[in-house]
Amino acid sequence: MVDIRYDLAFKLYPYEPIATQTQPAQRRPVVIVGGGPVGMATALDLGRKGTPVLVLDDHEGVGQGSRAICFAKRTLEIADRLGAGQRMRDKGVVWNVGRVFHGPEQVFEFNLAPEGGHKNPAFINLQQPYFEKFLVDEIRVAQDEGVPIEIRGRHALTGLEVVGDHVRLEVDTPDGPYQLEADWLIACDGARSPIRDMMGLSFDGRVFEDNFLIADVKMMADFPTERWFWFEPPFKDSGQSALLHKQPDDIWRIDFQLGWDIDRAKELREDNIRARVDAMLGEGAEYELEWTSIYTFQCRRMAQFRHDRVIFAGDSAHQVSPFGARGANSGVQDAENLAWKLDLVVKGLAPDTLLDSYAQERAHGADENILNSTRATDFLTPKSEMSKRFRNAVLELARDHAFARPLVNSGRLSVPCVYDGLSLNGPDRLDGPARTRVGAPCVDATLADGFLLDRLPGQFVVLSLDVDAPQIEEVDGVPIHHVSLDLSVDDPNDMVRARYLGDAPYAIYLLRPDQHVAARWNTAGADDIRAALRIALGKGAEI
Amino acid sequence: MTLNLEPNIADPDGFYDELLAVHQGLSDADSQALNARLILVLANHVGDRQVLRAALKVAAKR
Ligand SMILES: Cc1cc2nc3c(=O)[nH]c(=O)nc-3n(C[C@H](O)[C@H](O)[C@H](O)COP(=O)(O)OP(=O)(O)OC[C@H]3O[C@@H](n4cnc5c(N)ncnc54)[C@H](O)[C@@H]3O)c2cc1C
């Protein structure tokens, strides 16, 4: 028996019995449990690099109802590298302007309009089911090209045991159970991670004592494509805060912060939801309720993301409140951080300790995300009389005074973290811009023909700017791709110069497969590059 | 910059008068709201995080 816990928006991987059901357990190099955004992104990235992956999901497709709606620039950049970015941009709603209200009055508005020279906008709004579908569609394209990815729908993991050099898995299907073996198991099984429970691992943090009613409504309305956020909203029974935000297909996301002591069943009744939405949108507004749900939010993470041969990624490893849109966005960064490392380990090109750097770097990212979303939640839900007084003082001052606006926190929108000071970082021998320092993700820039990030495949890259780099093709069997720019020709808008050189006349960057900077120099010899690359492979201590 | 804990306000009695005067006639809640705004305005003027941290410490010590 495999329980169905939710309805599907798209049936993408219908159940199929497998031929080997009654045979001895088959061994797979990598099994991913959970076909959410993180599991699918990991599968696509690993598969495209040539490492065979098997994805097990206990459902036959993507769940109905959009949880995530805001997808950030870094996520779109990763999706571009994986081949799914264009469809996300085409379908998604680009937005830049946000308005913050306190009661009936506007406190201020902000504009996220990114600086020029980026292929991707700061954010798009897109229903999570589309995001997941586009990834799965791209997996189908990849499969047709011979990329070794297999997806099994309605195959639920029910048990596991780590035995020496592999993990033994118990899988259940409508045709009964079978066994599998995996060299590596990636747990992308969501915030309630059954794998975490099977292994008896804890998931500690804070639960916010508050309930949020989410209503996605379909309507033809001429509200602008902006994010509208109310503190102490003026409409009847709308709770402590409210949000209105546009999605594709004429759907609008509405959130109401209802407080802790509520009668869930009552609040979820259609007439009660409609009363609230009517009050917000005004009498006579015509709309359909697409999807409604009540959530409580928490911020917590596992102490360790790697447990020997079992590696946790996405919501199973860390969970944040959604103010700031950091859940799926950070999970996709987990996926891309893990994919290149596990690929090299599976191929025997890097020691398995490289995977510890995954745990280290992404725990650093999770802490940053948890800190940000905890602060936003504390601003939204003041925990004492005094904190509420300060919160309201900020909102009152922000109406007239610019200085108070940066203190208003309705969610600091997701940006990728910099792996400052962590173990894979090589030398920073360039007096260059801080934003592209060692550990930082590469910043996009418009080139004479196209965009910089599109020139960086998922491999190590030596990027040389106005200088010759040593032509090393590989280090310890790991291939290096070279991108060499002549800025007088390739950088007509001086963007690469501003973002990568600053006052330096020329530079050599070593970039990781996930487009984070591994090392940079004015000039570097072959030995410098080899040494830095070995550090980035987790072999730093051996040299 | 370090936090200045030496006398720094000209005409201290006059300042103290003005401070009390803005609270005159306010309810407790309104007075507290005013204080919160005042703290934010002054904190922004100071700006320096180290000085602010030192001030928080001085104020929190009883
Ligand atoms: C209201 C709300 C709004 C949000 N808004 C945003 C936002 O705007 N931006 C953002 O980035 N994030 C947002 N998030 C967070 C985002 O939805 C999650 O971070 C994201 O879904 C996590 O992806 P995942 O792949 O880790 O897990 P999930 O999406 O939870 O996927 C887990 C998968 O594992 C499967 N599974 C579970 N157990 C088993 C098993 N035993 N065997 C096989 N398969 C199994 C499940 O069926 C599921 O398919 C929001 C969340 C909520 C609740």
XYZ file of C-alpha atoms and ligand atoms in Angstrom:
658
model
C 0.000 0.000 0.000
C 1.210 3.473 -0.793
C -0.865 6.203 0.828
C -1.990 9.120 -1.243
C -1.461 12.222 0.859
C -2.294 14.910 -1.675
C -4.035 15.493 -5.015
C -2.012 16.073 -8.138
C -1.716 19.189 -10.258
C 0.172 17.296 -12.969
C 0.500 13.556 -13.285
C 4.043 13.275 -14.593
C 5.372 9.886 -13.599
C 2.549 7.346 -13.469
C 3.141 4.209 -11.483
C 4.752 1.343 -13.298
C 5.596 -2.000 -11.766
C 9.226 -2.903 -12.160
C 10.471 -6.088 -13.705
C 13.015 -6.781 -10.994
C 10.437 -6.685 -8.180
C 10.954 -10.334 -7.276
C 14.680 -10.463 -7.980
C 17.513 -9.801 -5.559
C 18.035 -6.143 -4.637
C 19.619 -4.117 -7.420
C 22.486 -1.775 -6.624
C 22.316 1.864 -7.784
C 25.045 4.479 -7.414
C 22.607 7.230 -6.370
C 19.003 7.022 -5.210
C 17.077 10.212 -4.542
C 13.991 9.919 -2.365
C 11.465 12.672 -3.023
C 10.601 14.243 -6.354
C 9.931 17.800 -5.168
C 11.855 20.755 -6.596
C 15.040 19.791 -4.761
C 15.005 16.098 -5.665
C 14.287 16.820 -9.322
C 16.914 19.566 -9.598
C 19.496 17.247 -8.025
C 18.541 14.411 -10.367
C 18.760 16.590 -13.458
C 22.101 18.086 -12.475
C 23.680 14.738 -11.564
C 22.216 12.985 -14.591
C 23.468 15.638 -16.999
C 26.944 15.188 -15.548
C 26.682 11.494 -16.377
C 26.059 9.964 -12.961
C 23.076 7.581 -13.059
C 20.255 8.510 -10.687
C 17.042 6.855 -9.626
C 14.306 9.056 -8.154
C 11.643 7.479 -5.949
C 8.527 9.496 -5.191
C 5.503 8.228 -3.335
C 3.141 10.116 -5.668
C 2.711 10.097 -9.427
C 3.358 13.746 -10.040
C 3.346 17.232 -8.654
C 1.042 18.079 -5.773
C -1.803 20.499 -6.217
C -1.703 23.886 -4.636
C 1.184 26.225 -4.861
C 3.303 26.450 -1.806
C 6.208 28.479 -3.187
C 5.421 31.331 -5.564
C 8.534 33.529 -5.543
C 11.580 32.172 -7.339
C 14.766 34.185 -7.076
C 17.398 35.153 -9.600
C 19.954 32.603 -8.425
C 17.385 29.825 -8.786
C 16.642 30.933 -12.340
C 20.366 31.024 -13.111
C 20.675 27.444 -11.907
C 17.571 26.474 -13.889
C 19.184 28.068 -16.948
C 22.242 25.895 -16.552
C 19.945 22.878 -16.245
C 17.966 23.890 -19.335
C 14.659 24.785 -17.670
C 15.116 28.529 -17.151
C 13.519 29.840 -20.317
C 10.149 28.209 -19.711
C 10.114 29.507 -16.154
C 10.765 33.038 -17.320
C 8.191 32.738 -20.097
C 5.481 31.529 -17.755
C 6.423 33.505 -14.648
C 5.308 36.968 -13.666
C 8.183 39.406 -13.277
C 7.693 41.926 -10.513
C 9.827 44.659 -9.031
C 7.627 46.978 -7.045
C 6.433 46.302 -3.520
C 4.196 48.454 -1.350
C 3.998 48.297 2.399
C 0.885 49.511 4.176
C 0.157 50.036 7.844
C -3.578 50.030 8.342
C -5.131 51.988 5.474
C -2.033 54.052 4.744
C 0.895 53.329 2.512
C 4.132 53.416 4.473
C 6.422 53.306 1.450
C 7.148 51.475 -1.759
C 10.304 49.754 -2.908
C 11.680 48.746 -6.256
C 13.798 45.634 -6.634
C 14.642 46.469 -10.240
C 18.008 44.824 -10.519
C 21.011 46.627 -11.867
C 21.477 46.133 -15.580
C 23.385 43.291 -17.139
C 21.620 40.286 -15.656
C 19.840 37.747 -17.799
C 17.394 37.024 -14.992
C 15.133 39.329 -13.008
C 15.420 39.590 -9.215
C 12.299 37.434 -8.894
C 9.535 35.801 -10.800
C 6.274 34.589 -9.384
C 5.422 31.123 -10.578
C 3.284 28.434 -8.999
C 5.477 25.708 -7.540
C 3.704 22.983 -9.576
C 4.867 24.685 -12.783
C 8.389 25.031 -11.446
C 8.470 21.309 -10.703
C 6.807 20.381 -13.982
C 9.362 22.332 -16.017
C 12.163 20.470 -14.233
C 10.539 17.108 -14.914
C 9.889 18.063 -18.553
C 13.574 18.884 -18.854
C 14.428 15.515 -17.315
C 12.327 13.924 -20.081
C 14.276 15.866 -22.696
C 17.519 14.744 -21.073
C 16.358 11.117 -20.954
C 15.688 11.259 -24.685
C 19.280 12.389 -25.111
C 20.392 9.332 -23.160
C 20.973 11.007 -19.796
C 20.763 8.266 -17.131
C 17.837 9.393 -14.952
C 14.968 7.132 -13.926
C 11.862 8.305 -12.064
C 9.575 5.860 -10.278
C 6.186 7.262 -9.240
C 4.280 5.711 -6.341
C 7.348 3.974 -5.089
C 7.528 4.910 -1.419
C 10.568 4.433 0.747
C 9.471 2.613 3.887
C 12.714 1.575 5.500
C 16.474 1.849 5.258
C 19.623 0.521 6.780
C 23.182 1.704 6.262
C 25.307 -1.384 5.826
C 29.019 -0.798 5.319
C 29.550 0.645 1.869
C 25.903 1.061 0.858
C 22.353 1.692 2.018
C 19.673 -0.980 1.838
C 16.252 0.396 0.995
C 12.758 -0.981 1.491
C 10.384 0.336 -1.136
C 6.631 -0.137 -1.259
C 4.459 -0.034 -4.377
C 0.843 -0.834 -5.258
C 2.182 -4.256 -6.294
C 3.903 -4.832 -3.006
C 7.355 -4.156 -1.567
C 10.815 -4.691 -2.968
C 14.391 -3.986 -1.965
C 17.064 -1.807 -3.477
C 20.633 -0.915 -2.651
C 22.208 2.490 -3.087
C 25.814 3.573 -2.808
C 24.485 7.020 -1.913
C 21.039 8.042 -0.743
C 19.868 11.623 -1.069
C 16.951 12.471 1.195
C 14.834 15.120 -0.549
C 11.696 13.916 1.178
C 10.506 17.260 2.499
C 10.035 18.931 5.870
C 8.405 15.883 7.445
C 11.226 13.690 6.125
C 10.384 10.058 6.854
C 14.083 9.269 6.341
C 15.025 11.591 9.196
C 12.550 9.746 11.392
C 13.716 6.301 10.263
C 17.239 7.300 11.256
C 16.085 8.820 14.549
C 17.615 12.207 13.733
C 16.356 15.400 15.301
C 15.164 18.578 13.636
C 15.424 21.416 16.101
C 14.387 25.019 16.006
C 11.499 27.337 16.625
C 7.835 27.015 15.837
C 6.086 30.340 15.401
C 2.811 30.422 17.251
C 0.768 31.759 14.430
C -1.501 30.485 11.676
C -1.474 31.781 8.148
C -4.441 31.365 5.873
C -3.364 31.127 2.243
C -5.944 31.657 -0.478
C -5.049 31.555 -4.156
C -7.886 33.250 -6.010
C -8.520 33.468 -9.732
C -9.856 36.805 -10.896
C -9.671 39.334 -13.651
C -8.534 42.360 -11.703
C -6.545 45.361 -12.641
C -4.376 45.415 -9.548
C -0.825 46.111 -10.642
C 1.814 43.393 -10.667
C 3.221 44.418 -7.322
C 3.679 42.885 -3.922
C 1.276 44.519 -1.469
C 1.836 43.895 2.176
C -0.246 45.201 5.053
C 0.667 45.412 8.696
C -2.520 45.580 10.782
C -4.669 45.557 7.640
C -7.760 47.762 7.656
C -10.182 45.212 6.204
C -12.445 43.238 8.500
C -11.052 40.107 10.221
C -7.907 40.053 8.186
C -5.636 39.404 11.160
C -2.225 40.858 11.950
C -0.903 41.128 8.430
C -1.968 40.414 4.875
C -0.342 39.935 1.499
C -1.560 40.248 -2.082
C 0.700 39.053 -4.881
C 0.156 38.143 -8.513
C 0.897 34.765 -10.091
C 0.490 33.548 -13.685
C -2.942 32.503 -15.030
C -4.756 35.432 -13.333
C -4.184 33.885 -9.932
C -3.484 36.029 -6.910
C -1.900 34.852 -3.701
C -3.608 36.210 -0.605
C -2.261 35.545 2.899
C -3.878 36.407 6.199
C -2.065 36.134 9.501
C -4.733 34.742 11.823
C -2.996 34.318 15.170
C -2.492 31.234 17.295
C -5.829 30.301 18.848
C -8.037 29.583 15.901
C -10.520 26.953 14.886
C -8.867 25.625 11.743
C -11.874 23.785 10.388
C -14.042 26.859 10.810
C -11.503 29.206 9.228
C -11.142 26.907 6.240
C -14.881 26.945 5.482
C -15.474 28.550 2.131
C -17.952 31.155 3.429
C -15.441 32.296 6.065
C -12.624 32.542 3.576
C -14.848 34.418 1.148
C -15.879 36.892 3.845
C -12.221 37.770 4.403
C -11.339 37.947 0.734
C -14.444 40.080 0.009
C -13.402 42.507 2.720
C -9.954 42.805 1.174
C -10.918 43.044 -2.474
C -14.029 45.141 -1.943
C -17.722 44.349 -2.369
C -18.665 42.799 -5.662
C -15.216 41.501 -6.560
C -15.626 38.348 -8.621
C -13.200 35.529 -8.114
C -12.879 31.777 -7.746
C -11.043 30.136 -4.880
C -8.340 28.049 -6.531
C -6.670 26.650 -3.466
C -6.789 27.356 0.252
C -4.772 26.111 3.164
C -3.712 27.041 6.698
C -0.067 26.837 7.684
C 1.993 27.250 10.791
C 5.611 28.083 10.166
C 8.841 27.013 11.709
C 12.541 27.653 11.433
C 14.684 24.627 12.144
C 17.471 22.516 10.770
C 19.279 19.247 11.240
C 22.558 19.421 13.139
C 24.311 17.564 10.275
C 23.195 17.335 6.646
C 25.421 14.360 5.916
C 25.139 11.065 7.749
C 27.720 8.839 6.140
C 26.023 7.626 2.925
C 22.750 9.444 3.522
C 22.685 13.101 2.564
C 19.831 15.482 3.303
C 18.885 18.351 0.975
C 16.080 20.901 0.855
C 13.264 21.017 3.394
C 14.282 17.690 4.915
C 17.516 19.324 6.088
C 16.230 22.787 6.950
C 12.938 24.590 7.095
C 12.255 28.315 7.154
C 9.169 30.457 7.398
C 8.276 31.677 3.919
C 8.862 35.388 4.558
C 11.729 35.963 2.204
C 11.014 33.050 -0.136
C 13.984 31.047 1.052
C 12.658 27.482 1.119
C 12.696 26.203 -2.428
C 15.247 28.826 -3.430
C 17.784 27.599 -0.895
C 16.911 23.973 -1.609
C 17.812 24.405 -5.273
C 21.167 25.800 -4.135
C 21.627 22.673 -2.007
C 20.941 20.644 -5.131
C 23.555 22.372 -7.198
C 26.126 22.355 -4.415
C 25.656 18.629 -3.892
C 25.393 17.542 -7.527
C 28.918 18.358 -8.677
C 30.500 17.059 -5.506
C 28.655 13.756 -5.484
C 29.295 13.351 -9.208
C 33.050 13.634 -8.654
C 32.941 11.301 -5.656
C 30.919 8.676 -7.552
C 33.399 8.879 -10.424
C 36.284 8.439 -8.015
C 37.737 11.851 -8.855
C 37.376 13.355 -5.383
C 37.568 11.964 -1.855
C 34.228 11.406 -0.140
C 35.196 14.062 2.407
C 34.242 16.546 -0.335
C 30.685 15.778 0.715
C 31.429 17.161 4.169
C 31.956 20.515 2.501
C 28.411 20.224 1.130
C 27.151 19.838 4.680
C 29.346 22.697 5.878
C 28.497 25.159 3.125
C 24.792 24.497 3.028
C 24.475 24.555 6.830
C 26.058 27.998 6.597
C 23.413 28.914 4.000
C 20.632 27.446 6.139
C 21.759 29.441 9.170
C 21.717 32.641 7.151
C 18.251 31.859 5.818
C 16.920 30.899 9.222
C 18.342 34.075 10.734
C 16.711 36.219 8.060
C 13.363 34.563 8.132
C 13.292 34.461 11.941
C 13.925 38.196 12.044
C 11.178 38.824 9.492
C 8.771 36.655 11.450
C 9.614 38.509 14.662
C 8.867 41.799 12.950
C 5.566 40.456 11.618
C 4.577 38.822 14.871
C 5.976 40.920 17.726
C 6.443 38.677 20.741
C 5.909 41.306 23.464
C 4.149 44.616 24.042
C 7.438 46.451 23.740
C 8.488 44.751 20.518
C 5.124 45.624 19.059
C 5.633 49.229 20.133
C 8.986 49.385 18.372
C 7.558 47.674 15.309
C 4.772 50.220 15.060
C 7.163 53.072 15.763
C 9.247 51.930 12.786
C 6.149 51.816 10.587
C 4.977 55.252 11.686
C 8.375 56.827 11.115
C 8.842 55.088 7.781
C 5.924 56.983 6.310
C 7.781 60.309 6.555
C 11.426 59.399 7.016
C 13.640 57.393 4.738
C 15.885 56.269 7.580
C 13.214 53.979 9.055
C 12.378 52.179 5.823
C 15.292 49.751 5.887
C 14.086 48.651 9.331
C 10.692 47.563 7.963
C 10.920 43.813 7.512
C 8.169 41.974 5.674
C 10.700 39.406 4.476
C 14.247 39.922 3.174
C 14.035 38.337 -0.219
C 16.278 35.414 -0.932
C 19.823 35.987 -2.144
C 22.485 33.274 -2.342
C 25.000 33.179 0.477
C 28.748 33.649 0.211
C 30.857 30.797 1.568
C 33.161 33.173 3.426
C 36.028 31.477 5.198
C 34.909 27.903 4.457
C 37.091 24.928 3.675
C 36.984 24.802 -0.136
C 38.127 28.392 -0.557
C 41.453 28.966 -2.226
C 43.553 32.126 -2.211
C 42.112 35.573 -2.884
C 45.114 37.361 -4.420
C 43.238 40.064 -6.263
C 42.438 43.485 -5.000
C 39.078 43.029 -6.663
C 35.425 43.794 -5.949
C 33.968 42.315 -2.749
C 30.912 40.927 -4.492
C 32.998 38.467 -6.502
C 35.361 37.527 -3.678
C 36.345 33.931 -3.040
C 33.265 32.016 -1.871
C 30.784 34.277 -3.668
C 28.517 33.135 -6.489
C 29.468 34.658 -9.834
C 27.630 37.809 -10.768
C 26.108 37.855 -14.234
C 27.125 40.470 -16.830
C 26.143 41.282 -20.391
C 28.879 40.433 -22.877
C 29.117 41.563 -26.483
C 27.280 38.373 -27.401
C 25.129 37.007 -24.599
C 25.581 36.672 -20.867
C 28.579 35.697 -18.800
C 26.819 33.000 -16.768
C 25.682 31.265 -19.956
C 29.361 30.828 -20.775
C 30.002 28.866 -17.574
C 29.075 25.184 -17.905
C 28.738 22.963 -14.840
C 32.483 22.314 -14.638
C 35.509 23.980 -13.175
C 36.291 27.073 -15.214
C 39.394 29.186 -15.472
C 38.104 32.624 -16.366
C 40.863 34.906 -17.566
C 40.249 38.598 -18.046
C 42.710 40.518 -20.201
C 45.524 38.135 -19.332
C 46.791 34.731 -20.449
C 46.040 31.810 -18.165
C 48.088 28.615 -18.152
C 46.376 26.120 -20.444
C 45.832 23.223 -18.056
C 43.172 20.854 -19.342
C 42.662 18.836 -16.176
C 43.819 18.356 -12.610
C 43.822 14.807 -11.196
C 41.412 13.791 -13.945
C 38.949 16.639 -13.297
C 38.454 18.609 -16.513
C 38.893 22.375 -16.665
C 37.026 24.577 -19.080
C 38.638 27.847 -20.149
C 36.857 31.127 -20.772
C 39.099 33.922 -21.833
C 37.731 37.425 -22.323
C 39.319 40.354 -24.065
C 37.466 43.118 -22.302
C 38.042 45.685 -25.039
C 35.945 43.446 -27.295
C 33.795 41.261 -25.039
C 32.806 43.800 -22.403
C 31.394 46.810 -24.256
C 29.511 48.061 -21.175
C 32.399 47.685 -18.728
C 30.284 45.364 -16.619
C 32.780 42.537 -16.308
C 35.374 45.145 -15.454
C 33.228 46.664 -12.703
C 32.091 43.321 -11.300
C 35.305 41.282 -11.575
C 38.254 43.659 -11.787
C 37.429 46.844 -9.923
C 40.693 48.742 -10.037
C 42.745 45.705 -10.984
C 44.019 45.731 -14.577
C 43.508 42.006 -15.228
C 42.625 38.837 -13.346
C 42.322 35.072 -13.348
C 39.373 33.466 -11.587
C 38.984 29.789 -10.771
C 35.258 29.002 -10.681
C 33.597 25.922 -9.264
C 31.008 23.932 -11.199
C 28.298 25.687 -9.145
C 29.644 29.064 -10.304
C 31.035 30.028 -6.909
C 34.490 31.610 -6.937
C 37.133 29.128 -5.747
C 40.168 31.414 -6.013
C 41.308 34.537 -7.837
C 44.589 36.161 -8.679
C 46.137 38.934 -10.683
C 48.045 36.292 -12.547
C 48.450 32.654 -11.734
C 50.822 29.894 -12.792
C 49.794 26.318 -13.468
C 50.833 25.319 -9.951
C 48.650 27.997 -8.390
C 45.640 26.750 -10.292
C 46.375 23.115 -9.518
C 46.757 23.826 -5.805
C 43.548 25.874 -5.649
C 41.620 23.279 -7.574
C 42.781 20.552 -5.212
C 41.575 22.627 -2.284
C 38.209 22.983 -4.039
C 38.103 19.192 -4.433
C 38.424 18.739 -0.709
C 42.028 17.548 -0.967
C 43.405 20.648 0.692
C 44.825 18.798 3.675
C 46.670 16.277 1.492
C 48.957 18.707 -0.247
C 34.062 56.548 17.945
C 33.362 55.556 21.517
C 30.211 56.199 23.497
C 30.370 59.563 25.199
C 29.307 59.185 28.819
C 30.580 62.616 29.876
C 28.235 65.619 30.081
C 27.555 66.690 26.492
C 24.258 68.605 26.521
C 24.299 72.347 26.812
C 21.673 73.630 29.214
C 20.802 70.256 30.728
C 17.807 71.597 32.664
C 16.363 73.117 29.533
C 16.728 69.816 27.628
C 15.140 67.868 30.470
C 12.185 70.262 30.413
C 11.706 69.736 26.715
C 11.878 65.964 27.110
C 9.138 66.004 29.726
C 7.125 68.547 27.787
C 6.625 66.291 24.744
C 5.138 63.673 27.053
C 2.818 66.107 28.766
C -0.775 64.940 28.761
C -0.088 61.695 26.879
C -1.505 58.364 27.949
C 1.035 55.763 29.047
C 0.670 53.968 25.739
C 1.195 57.116 23.694
C 4.177 58.096 25.799
C 5.753 54.715 25.272
C 5.140 54.945 21.552
C 6.797 58.341 21.518
C 9.780 56.987 23.393
C 10.118 54.165 20.898
C 10.109 56.631 18.002
C 12.603 58.833 19.812
C 14.984 55.933 20.390
C 14.848 55.021 16.715
C 15.448 58.590 15.563
C 18.407 59.027 17.888
C 19.837 55.601 17.125
C 19.800 56.364 13.436
C 21.549 59.651 14.072
C 24.300 57.880 15.975
C 24.522 55.167 13.350
C 27.781 53.655 14.586
C 26.944 50.081 15.604
C 29.685 49.903 18.196
C 28.462 53.033 19.923
C 24.894 51.794 19.794
C 25.914 48.453 21.274
C 27.770 50.237 24.080
C 24.728 52.434 24.732
C 22.424 49.419 24.871
C 24.755 47.859 27.392
C 24.861 50.944 29.587
C 21.084 51.255 29.502
C 20.488 47.576 30.204
C 22.722 47.562 33.281
C 20.867 48.258 36.488
C 2.773 28.651 2.121
C 4.161 28.424 1.646
C 4.755 29.357 0.801
C 6.050 29.170 0.335
N 6.595 30.109 -0.480
C 7.842 29.926 -0.949
C 8.393 30.845 -1.879
O 7.733 31.805 -2.300
N 9.658 30.614 -2.341
C 10.385 29.521 -1.926
O 11.524 29.381 -2.375
N 9.877 28.618 -1.070
C 8.618 28.790 -0.573
N 8.082 27.847 0.248
C 8.876 26.637 0.602
C 8.860 25.554 -0.489
O 7.548 25.175 -0.798
C 9.656 24.352 0.010
O 10.886 24.807 0.510
C 9.943 23.317 -1.093
O 8.787 22.674 -1.524
C 10.923 22.258 -0.584
O 11.188 21.350 -1.617
P 11.702 19.881 -1.305
O 11.945 19.265 -2.649
O 12.804 19.929 -0.323
O 10.499 19.154 -0.544
P 8.994 18.878 -1.006
O 8.546 19.841 -2.025
O 8.209 18.776 0.242
O 9.067 17.445 -1.706
C 9.219 16.253 -0.972
C 8.816 15.092 -1.864
O 9.141 13.873 -1.220
C 8.080 12.954 -1.394
N 8.164 11.957 -0.335
C 7.979 12.148 0.991
N 8.129 10.997 1.652
C 8.445 10.040 0.733
C 8.728 8.649 0.794
N 8.721 7.976 1.961
N 9.012 7.964 -0.344
C 9.036 8.631 -1.542
N 8.778 9.942 -1.654
C 8.478 10.641 -0.531
C 6.851 13.838 -1.321
O 5.704 13.262 -1.878
C 7.328 15.042 -2.151
O 7.102 14.846 -3.528
C 6.786 28.016 0.735
C 6.191 27.069 1.568
C 4.898 27.254 2.026
C 4.298 26.215 2.902
